[in-house]
CSV table of C-alpha atoms in Angstrom, one decimal:
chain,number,residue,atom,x,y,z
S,20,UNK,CA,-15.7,3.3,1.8
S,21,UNK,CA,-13.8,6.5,2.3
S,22,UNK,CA,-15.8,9.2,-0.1
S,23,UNK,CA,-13.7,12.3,-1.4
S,24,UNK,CA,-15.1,15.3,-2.0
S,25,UNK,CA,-12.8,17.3,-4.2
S,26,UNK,CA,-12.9,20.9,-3.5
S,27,UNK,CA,-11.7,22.2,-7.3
S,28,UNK,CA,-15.2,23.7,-7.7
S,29,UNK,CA,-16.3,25.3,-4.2
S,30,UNK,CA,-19.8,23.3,-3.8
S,31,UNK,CA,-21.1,22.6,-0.1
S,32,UNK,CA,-24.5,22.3,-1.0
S,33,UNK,CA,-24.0,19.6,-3.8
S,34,UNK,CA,-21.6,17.9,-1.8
S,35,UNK,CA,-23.8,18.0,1.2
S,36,UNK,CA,-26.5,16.2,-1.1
S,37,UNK,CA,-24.4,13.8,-2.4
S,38,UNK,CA,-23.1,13.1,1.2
S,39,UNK,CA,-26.8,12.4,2.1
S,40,UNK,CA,-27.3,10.0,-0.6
S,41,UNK,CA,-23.8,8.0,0.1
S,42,UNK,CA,-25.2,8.0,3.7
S,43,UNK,CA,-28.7,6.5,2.6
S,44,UNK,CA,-27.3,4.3,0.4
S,45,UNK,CA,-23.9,2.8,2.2
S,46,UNK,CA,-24.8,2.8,5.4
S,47,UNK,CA,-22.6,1.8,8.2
S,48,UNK,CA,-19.9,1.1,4.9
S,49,UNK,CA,-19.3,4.5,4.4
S,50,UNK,CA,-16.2,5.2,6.9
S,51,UNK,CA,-16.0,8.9,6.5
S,52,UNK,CA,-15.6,11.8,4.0
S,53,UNK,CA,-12.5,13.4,2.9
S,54,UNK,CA,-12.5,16.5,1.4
S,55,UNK,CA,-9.8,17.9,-0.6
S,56,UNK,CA,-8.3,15.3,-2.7
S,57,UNK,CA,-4.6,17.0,-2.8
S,58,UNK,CA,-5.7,20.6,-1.9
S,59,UNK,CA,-2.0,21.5,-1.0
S,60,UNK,CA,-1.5,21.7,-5.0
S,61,UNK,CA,-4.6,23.2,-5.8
S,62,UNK,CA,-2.6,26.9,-6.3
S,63,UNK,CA,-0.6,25.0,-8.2
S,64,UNK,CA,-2.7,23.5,-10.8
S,65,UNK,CA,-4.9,27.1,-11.0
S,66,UNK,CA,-7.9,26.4,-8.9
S,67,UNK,CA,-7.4,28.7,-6.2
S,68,UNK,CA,-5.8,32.1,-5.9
S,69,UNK,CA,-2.1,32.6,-3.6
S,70,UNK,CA,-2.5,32.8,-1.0
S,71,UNK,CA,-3.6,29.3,-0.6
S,72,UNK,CA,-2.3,27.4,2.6
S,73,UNK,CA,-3.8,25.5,5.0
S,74,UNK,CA,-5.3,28.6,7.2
S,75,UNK,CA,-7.9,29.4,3.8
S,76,UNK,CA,-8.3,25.5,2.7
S,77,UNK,CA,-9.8,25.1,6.4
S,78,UNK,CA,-12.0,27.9,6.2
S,79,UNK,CA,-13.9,25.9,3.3
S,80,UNK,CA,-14.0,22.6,5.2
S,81,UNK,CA,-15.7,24.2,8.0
S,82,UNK,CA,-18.2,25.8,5.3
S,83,UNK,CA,-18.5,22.0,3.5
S,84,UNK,CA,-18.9,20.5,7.3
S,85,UNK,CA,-21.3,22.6,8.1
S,86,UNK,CA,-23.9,21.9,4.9
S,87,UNK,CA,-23.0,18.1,5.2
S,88,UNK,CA,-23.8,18.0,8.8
S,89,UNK,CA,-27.0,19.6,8.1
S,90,UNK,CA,-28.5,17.2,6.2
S,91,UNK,CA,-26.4,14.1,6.9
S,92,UNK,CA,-25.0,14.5,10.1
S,93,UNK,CA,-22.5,12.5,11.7
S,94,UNK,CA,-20.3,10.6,9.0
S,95,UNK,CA,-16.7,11.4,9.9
S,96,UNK,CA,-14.2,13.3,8.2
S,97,UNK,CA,-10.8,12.2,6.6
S,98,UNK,CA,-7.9,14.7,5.5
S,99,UNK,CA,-5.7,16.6,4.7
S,100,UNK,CA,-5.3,14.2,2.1
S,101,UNK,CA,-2.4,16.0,0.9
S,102,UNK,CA,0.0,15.4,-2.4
S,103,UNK,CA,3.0,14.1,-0.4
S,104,UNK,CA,4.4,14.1,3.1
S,105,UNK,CA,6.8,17.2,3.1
S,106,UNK,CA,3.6,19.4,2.3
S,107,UNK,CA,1.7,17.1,5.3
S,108,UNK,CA,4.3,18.4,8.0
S,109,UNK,CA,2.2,21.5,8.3
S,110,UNK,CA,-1.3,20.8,6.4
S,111,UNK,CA,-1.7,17.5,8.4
S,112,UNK,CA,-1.0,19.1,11.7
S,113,UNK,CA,-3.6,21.7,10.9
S,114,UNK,CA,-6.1,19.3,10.0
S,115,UNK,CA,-5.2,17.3,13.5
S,116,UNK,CA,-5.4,21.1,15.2
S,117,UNK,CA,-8.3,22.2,14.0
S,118,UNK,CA,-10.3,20.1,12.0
S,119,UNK,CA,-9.8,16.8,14.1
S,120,UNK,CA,-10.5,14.2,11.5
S,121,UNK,CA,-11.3,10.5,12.5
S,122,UNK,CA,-8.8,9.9,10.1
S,123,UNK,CA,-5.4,11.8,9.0
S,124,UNK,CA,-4.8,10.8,4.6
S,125,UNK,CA,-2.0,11.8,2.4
S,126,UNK,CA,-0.8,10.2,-0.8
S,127,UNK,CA,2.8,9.1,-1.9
S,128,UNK,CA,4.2,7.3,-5.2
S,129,UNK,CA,7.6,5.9,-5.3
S,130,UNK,CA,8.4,7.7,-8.9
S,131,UNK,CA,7.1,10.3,-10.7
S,132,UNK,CA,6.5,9.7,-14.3
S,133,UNK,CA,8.1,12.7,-15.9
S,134,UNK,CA,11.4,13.0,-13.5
S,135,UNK,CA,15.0,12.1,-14.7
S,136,UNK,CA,16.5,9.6,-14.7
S,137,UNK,CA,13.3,8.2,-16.3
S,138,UNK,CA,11.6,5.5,-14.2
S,139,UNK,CA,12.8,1.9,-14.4
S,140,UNK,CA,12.7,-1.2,-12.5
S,141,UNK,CA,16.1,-0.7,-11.3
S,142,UNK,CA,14.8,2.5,-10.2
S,143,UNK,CA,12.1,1.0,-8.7
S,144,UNK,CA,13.1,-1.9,-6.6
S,145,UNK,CA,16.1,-0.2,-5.6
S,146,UNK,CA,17.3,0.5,-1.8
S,147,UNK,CA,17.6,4.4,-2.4
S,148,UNK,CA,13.8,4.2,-3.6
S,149,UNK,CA,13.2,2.3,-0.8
S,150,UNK,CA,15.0,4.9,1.4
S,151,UNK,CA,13.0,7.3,0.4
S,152,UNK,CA,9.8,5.5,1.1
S,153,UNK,CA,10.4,4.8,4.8
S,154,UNK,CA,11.7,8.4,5.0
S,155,UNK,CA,7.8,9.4,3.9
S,156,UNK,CA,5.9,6.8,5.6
S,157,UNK,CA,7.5,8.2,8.9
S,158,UNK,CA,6.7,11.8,8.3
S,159,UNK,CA,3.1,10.8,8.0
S,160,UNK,CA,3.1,8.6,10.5
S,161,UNK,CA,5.3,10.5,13.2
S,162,UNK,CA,2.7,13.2,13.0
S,163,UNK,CA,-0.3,11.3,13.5
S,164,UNK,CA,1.1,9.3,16.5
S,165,UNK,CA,1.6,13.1,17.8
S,166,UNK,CA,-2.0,13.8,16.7
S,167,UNK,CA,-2.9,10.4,18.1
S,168,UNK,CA,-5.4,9.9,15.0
S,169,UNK,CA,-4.8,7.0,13.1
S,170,UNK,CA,-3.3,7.9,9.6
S,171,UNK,CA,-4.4,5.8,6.3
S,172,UNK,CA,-2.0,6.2,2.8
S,173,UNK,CA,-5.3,6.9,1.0
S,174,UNK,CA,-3.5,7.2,-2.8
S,175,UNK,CA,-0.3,5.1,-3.7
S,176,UNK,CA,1.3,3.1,-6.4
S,177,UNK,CA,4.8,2.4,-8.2
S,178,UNK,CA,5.0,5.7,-10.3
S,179,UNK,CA,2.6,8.8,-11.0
S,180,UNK,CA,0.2,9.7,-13.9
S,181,UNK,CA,-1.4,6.5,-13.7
S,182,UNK,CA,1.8,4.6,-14.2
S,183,UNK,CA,4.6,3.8,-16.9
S,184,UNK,CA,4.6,0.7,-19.5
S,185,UNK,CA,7.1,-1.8,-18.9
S,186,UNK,CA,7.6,-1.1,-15.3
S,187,UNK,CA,4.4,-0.2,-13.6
S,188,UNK,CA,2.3,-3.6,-15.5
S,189,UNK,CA,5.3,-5.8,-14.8
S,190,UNK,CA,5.9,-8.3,-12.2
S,191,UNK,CA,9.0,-5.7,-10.6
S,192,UNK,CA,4.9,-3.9,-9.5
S,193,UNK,CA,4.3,-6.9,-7.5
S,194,UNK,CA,7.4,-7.2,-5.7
S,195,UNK,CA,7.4,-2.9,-4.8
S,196,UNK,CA,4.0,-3.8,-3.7
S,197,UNK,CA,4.9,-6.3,-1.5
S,198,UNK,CA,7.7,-4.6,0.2
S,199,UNK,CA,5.9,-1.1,0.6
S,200,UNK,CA,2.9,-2.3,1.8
S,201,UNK,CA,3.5,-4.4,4.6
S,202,UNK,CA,6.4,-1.6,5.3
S,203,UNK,CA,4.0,0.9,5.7
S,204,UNK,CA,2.2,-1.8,7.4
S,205,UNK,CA,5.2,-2.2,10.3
S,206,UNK,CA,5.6,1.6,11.0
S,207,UNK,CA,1.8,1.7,11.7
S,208,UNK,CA,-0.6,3.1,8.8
S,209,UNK,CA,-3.8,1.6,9.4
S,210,UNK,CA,-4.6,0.8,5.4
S,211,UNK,CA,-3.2,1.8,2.0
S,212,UNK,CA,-5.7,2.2,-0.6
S,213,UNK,CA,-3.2,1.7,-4.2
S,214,UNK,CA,-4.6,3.8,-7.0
S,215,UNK,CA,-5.7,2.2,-10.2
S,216,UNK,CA,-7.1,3.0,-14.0
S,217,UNK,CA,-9.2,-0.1,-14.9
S,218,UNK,CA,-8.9,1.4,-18.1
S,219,UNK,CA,-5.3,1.1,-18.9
S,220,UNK,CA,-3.7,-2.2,-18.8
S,221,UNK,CA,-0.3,-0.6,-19.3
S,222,UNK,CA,-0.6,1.0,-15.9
S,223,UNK,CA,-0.6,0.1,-12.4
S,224,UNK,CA,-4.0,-1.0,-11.3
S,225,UNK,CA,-4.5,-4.4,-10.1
S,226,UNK,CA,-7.0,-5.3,-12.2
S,227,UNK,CA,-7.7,-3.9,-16.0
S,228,UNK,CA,-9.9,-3.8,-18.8
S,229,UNK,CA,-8.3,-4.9,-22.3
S,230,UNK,CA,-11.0,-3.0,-24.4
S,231,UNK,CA,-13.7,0.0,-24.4
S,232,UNK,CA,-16.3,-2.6,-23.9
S,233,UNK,CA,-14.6,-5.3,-21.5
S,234,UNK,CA,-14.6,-1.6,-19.3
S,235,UNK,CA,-18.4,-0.8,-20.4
S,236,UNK,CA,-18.8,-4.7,-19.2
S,237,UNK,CA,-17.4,-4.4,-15.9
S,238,UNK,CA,-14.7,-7.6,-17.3
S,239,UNK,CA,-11.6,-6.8,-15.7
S,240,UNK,CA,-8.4,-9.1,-15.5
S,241,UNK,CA,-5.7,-9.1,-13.2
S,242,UNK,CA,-2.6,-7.5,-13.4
S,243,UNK,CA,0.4,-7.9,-11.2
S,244,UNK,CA,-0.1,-6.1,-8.2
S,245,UNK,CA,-3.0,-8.0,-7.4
S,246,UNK,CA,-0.6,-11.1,-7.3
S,247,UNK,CA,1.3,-9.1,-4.3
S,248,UNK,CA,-2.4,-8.6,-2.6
S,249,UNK,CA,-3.0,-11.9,-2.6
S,250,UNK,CA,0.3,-13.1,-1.1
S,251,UNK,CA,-0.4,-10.2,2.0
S,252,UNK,CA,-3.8,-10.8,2.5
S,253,UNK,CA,-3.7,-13.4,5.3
S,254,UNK,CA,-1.5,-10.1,7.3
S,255,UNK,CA,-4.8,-8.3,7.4
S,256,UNK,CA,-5.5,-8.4,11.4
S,257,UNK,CA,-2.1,-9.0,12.4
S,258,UNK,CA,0.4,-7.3,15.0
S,259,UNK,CA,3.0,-5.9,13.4
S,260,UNK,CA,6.2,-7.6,15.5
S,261,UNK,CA,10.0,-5.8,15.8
S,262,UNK,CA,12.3,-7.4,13.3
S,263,UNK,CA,16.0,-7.4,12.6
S,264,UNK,CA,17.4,-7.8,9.4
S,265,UNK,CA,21.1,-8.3,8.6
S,266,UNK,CA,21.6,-8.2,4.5
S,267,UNK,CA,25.0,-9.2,2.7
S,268,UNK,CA,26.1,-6.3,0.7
S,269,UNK,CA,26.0,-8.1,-2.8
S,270,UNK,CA,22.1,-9.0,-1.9
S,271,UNK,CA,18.8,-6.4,-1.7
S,272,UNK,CA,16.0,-8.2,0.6
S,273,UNK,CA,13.8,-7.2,2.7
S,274,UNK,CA,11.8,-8.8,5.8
S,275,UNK,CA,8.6,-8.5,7.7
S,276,UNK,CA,7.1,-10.0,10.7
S,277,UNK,CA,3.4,-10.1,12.1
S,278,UNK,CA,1.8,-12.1,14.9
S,279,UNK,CA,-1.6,-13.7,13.9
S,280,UNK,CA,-4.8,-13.5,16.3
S,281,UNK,CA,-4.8,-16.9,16.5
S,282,UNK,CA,-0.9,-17.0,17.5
S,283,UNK,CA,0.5,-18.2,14.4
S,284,UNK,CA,4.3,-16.3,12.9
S,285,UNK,CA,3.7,-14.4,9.6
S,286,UNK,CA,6.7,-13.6,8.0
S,287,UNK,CA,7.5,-12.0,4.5
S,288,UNK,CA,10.6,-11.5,2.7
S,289,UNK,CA,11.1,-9.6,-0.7
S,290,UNK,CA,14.5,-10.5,-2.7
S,291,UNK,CA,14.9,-7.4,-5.0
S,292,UNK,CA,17.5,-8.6,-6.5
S,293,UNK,CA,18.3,-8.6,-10.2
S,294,UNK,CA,18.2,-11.8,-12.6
S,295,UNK,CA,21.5,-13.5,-12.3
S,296,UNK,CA,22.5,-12.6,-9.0
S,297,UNK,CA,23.1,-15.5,-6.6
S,298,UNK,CA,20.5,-17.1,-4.5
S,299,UNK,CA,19.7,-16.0,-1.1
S,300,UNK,CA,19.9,-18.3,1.7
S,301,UNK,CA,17.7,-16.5,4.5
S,302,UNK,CA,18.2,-17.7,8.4
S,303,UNK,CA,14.9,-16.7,10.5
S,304,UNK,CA,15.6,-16.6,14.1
S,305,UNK,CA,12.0,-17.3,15.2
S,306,UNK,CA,12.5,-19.4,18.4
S,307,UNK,CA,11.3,-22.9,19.6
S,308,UNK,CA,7.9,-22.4,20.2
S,309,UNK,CA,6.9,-22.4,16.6
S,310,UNK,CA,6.1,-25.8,14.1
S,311,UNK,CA,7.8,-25.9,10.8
S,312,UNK,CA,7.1,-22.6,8.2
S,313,UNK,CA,4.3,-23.6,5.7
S,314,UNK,CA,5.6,-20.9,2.5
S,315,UNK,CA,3.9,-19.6,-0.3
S,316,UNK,CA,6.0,-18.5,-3.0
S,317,UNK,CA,5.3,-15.1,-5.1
S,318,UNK,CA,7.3,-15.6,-8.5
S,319,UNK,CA,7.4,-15.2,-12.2
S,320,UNK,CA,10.1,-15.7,-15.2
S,321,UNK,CA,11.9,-12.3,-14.5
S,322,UNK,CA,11.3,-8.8,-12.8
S,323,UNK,CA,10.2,-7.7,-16.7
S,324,UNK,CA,7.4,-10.4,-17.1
S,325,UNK,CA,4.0,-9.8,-18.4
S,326,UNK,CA,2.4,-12.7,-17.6
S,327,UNK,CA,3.9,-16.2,-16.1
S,328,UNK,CA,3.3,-15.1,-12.5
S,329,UNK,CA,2.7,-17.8,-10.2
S,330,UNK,CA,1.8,-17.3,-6.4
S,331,UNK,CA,1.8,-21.1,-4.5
S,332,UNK,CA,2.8,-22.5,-8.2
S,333,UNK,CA,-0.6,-21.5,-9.7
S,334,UNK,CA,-2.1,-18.8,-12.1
S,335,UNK,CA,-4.6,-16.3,-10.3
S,336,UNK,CA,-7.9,-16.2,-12.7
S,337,UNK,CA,-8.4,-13.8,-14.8
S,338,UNK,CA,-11.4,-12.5,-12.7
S,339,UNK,CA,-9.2,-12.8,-9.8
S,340,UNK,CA,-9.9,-16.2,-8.5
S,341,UNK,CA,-7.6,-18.2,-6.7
S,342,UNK,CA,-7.2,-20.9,-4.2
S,343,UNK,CA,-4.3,-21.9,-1.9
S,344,UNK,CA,-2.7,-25.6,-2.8
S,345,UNK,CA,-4.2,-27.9,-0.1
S,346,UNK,CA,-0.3,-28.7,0.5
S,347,UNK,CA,2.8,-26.1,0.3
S,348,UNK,CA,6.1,-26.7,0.8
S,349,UNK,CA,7.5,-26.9,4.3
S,350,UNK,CA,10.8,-25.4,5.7
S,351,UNK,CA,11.7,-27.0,9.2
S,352,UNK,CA,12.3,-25.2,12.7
S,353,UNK,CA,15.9,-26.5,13.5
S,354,UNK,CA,16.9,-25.7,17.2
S,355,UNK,CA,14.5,-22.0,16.4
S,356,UNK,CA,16.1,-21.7,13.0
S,357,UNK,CA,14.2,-21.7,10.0
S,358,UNK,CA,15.7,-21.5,7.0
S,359,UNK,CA,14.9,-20.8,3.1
S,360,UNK,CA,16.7,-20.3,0.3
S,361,UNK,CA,15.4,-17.4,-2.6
S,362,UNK,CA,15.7,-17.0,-6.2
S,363,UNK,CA,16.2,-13.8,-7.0
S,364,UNK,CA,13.3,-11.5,-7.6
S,365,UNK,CA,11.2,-13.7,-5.9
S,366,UNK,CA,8.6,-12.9,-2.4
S,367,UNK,CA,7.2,-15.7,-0.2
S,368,UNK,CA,4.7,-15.5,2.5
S,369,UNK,CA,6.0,-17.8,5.8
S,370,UNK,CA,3.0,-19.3,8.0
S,371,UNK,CA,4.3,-20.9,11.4
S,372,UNK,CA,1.6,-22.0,13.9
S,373,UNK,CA,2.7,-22.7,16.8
S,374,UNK,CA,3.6,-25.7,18.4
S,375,UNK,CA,0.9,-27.8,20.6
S,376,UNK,CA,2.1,-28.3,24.2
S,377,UNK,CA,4.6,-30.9,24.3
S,378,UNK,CA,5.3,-31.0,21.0
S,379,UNK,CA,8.7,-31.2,18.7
């Protein structure tokens, strides 16, 4: 758990006994605390006085690190955890300067919710988006290589102010996720933490409460994004590997490669494209050494669904249940060539173990 202290009310002591009693109660769970929660804005939004930069928002983390230390000491600290990458150019190099977190934060959304052109799923599966997100990821990222502290995307999903109805709940969420995350997993963040209001099912969270008292209940169902979670999952632990894409102009895909601990090929490929547009045939250049491609397919009637999603063919549970098919379709290594053709809007996960010695 990574516990965030926001600093809208100046409160060391309180949040110096609450840090105590996360400590007690969490244990070797709690990964560190972050203090701030967008603190780049806070002049902004009226909670602090111009001047605010980075030079006075330090002087109040030293003040909260002191009281927390005091009676809790040595949980780490997390930050800047700033409200977008441009601002984390200087607040996140200040944090790495003088602060020296275990871990560098900041927080990114593909659209805002009030900007114009509204947001759509055009919008949102499109390559400028897309663009746009890589140009982020590597601002973040290029300064905590420099920093050499490992940077998590602690706040993230498909558009701002807790999403927009008939983009952010459709499946067009699950295919975004897909792509961005294990994006931001190639260029090197070490997690992504996507933001989520059980409470609205109109939203962005993966999971969702249909009424006041399924919420007071704790009975949550899942949405789509937790379809894209699922397909990803088996990346967790993997080495991100160097791949090369080439992409006809009429199609929008994008690919990903990771190397298993136990040697196997992960590979997964995101066709953004629209309803109607012709089916990809996709050519994976993977080498000899690998068996044929077991693939789990991520789909659903149409970017603009609501429900019919299927990831390997079957339904997650509502309670977010769900077990792999004891057999998935196969897609042979020809001569180190393994090939697959895509629907549009569509995602699959590609497993290749490798081959046993002295095997075909």
């Amino acid at each position: 758990m990574l516990l965030t202290f926001g600093l809208g009310h100046y409160e060391p002591e309180a949040a110096a006994r609450a840090a105590a009693a996360a400590k007690a109660e969490l244990g070797g769970w709690l990964q560190a605390i972050e203090l701030g929660n967008e603190p780049n804005s806070y002049a902004t939004h009226g909670l602090r006085p111009e001047p605010w930069t980075f030079v006075q928002y330090n002087a109040q983390v030293t003040a909260y690190r002191s009281s927390i230390e005091a009676v809790a000491p040595g949980i780490p600290l997390a930050g800047p955890d700033t409200s977008g990458s441009s601002a984390f150019e200087s607040w996140g190099l200040g944090e790495a300067i003088d602060v020296r977190p275990a871990l560098l934060t900041g927080h990114h959304y593909a659209l805002r919710c009030n900007e114009q052109p509204a947001p759509t799923i055009a919008r949102l599966l499109s390559p400028e988006t897309r663009q746009l997100e890589e140009a982020s990821l590597l601002r973040y990222l290029t300064i905590a290589q420099q920093a050499e502290t490992p940077f998590r995307l602690d706040e993230t999903n498909n558009v701002s102010c807790g999403g927009v109805a008939g983009v952010s709940n459709t499946f067009a969420s699950a295919l975004w996720a897909a792509g961005y995350l294990t994006r931001a997993m190639a260029l090197g963040a070490t997690g992504v933490n996507l933001h989520g209001i059980f409470a609205s099912c109109e939203g962005y969270a993966p999971f969702c409460a249909r009424t006041p008292e399924a919420l007071a209940d704790g009975a949550l169902s899942v949405q789509p994004e937790w379809y894209a979670l699922r397909l990803i999952e088996p990346l967790v632990g993997d080495s991100p590997l160097p791949t090369e894409t080439t992409v006809p102009a009429y199609h929008d895909a994008l690919a990903y490669a990771a190397l298993a601990p136990n040697g196997a090929l992960h590979l997964v490929i995101v066709d953004d494209d629209p309803p109607g547009a012709r089916n990809l045939l996709v050519r994976m250049r993977v080498g000899r050494s690998f068996a044929a491609a077991r693939v789990l397919w991520l789909t659903a009637p149409s970017p603009s669904a609501l429900t019919g999603m299927r990831l390997g063919g079957r339904a997650i549970a509502p309670n977010g249940v769900w077990s792999a098919p004891a057999k998935l379709p196969r897609a042979a290594n020809e001569r180190g060539v393994v090939s697959v053709r895509f629907k549009p809007s569509s995602a699959a996960l590609l497993t290749l173990a490798p081959r046993a010695p002295g095997g075909r």
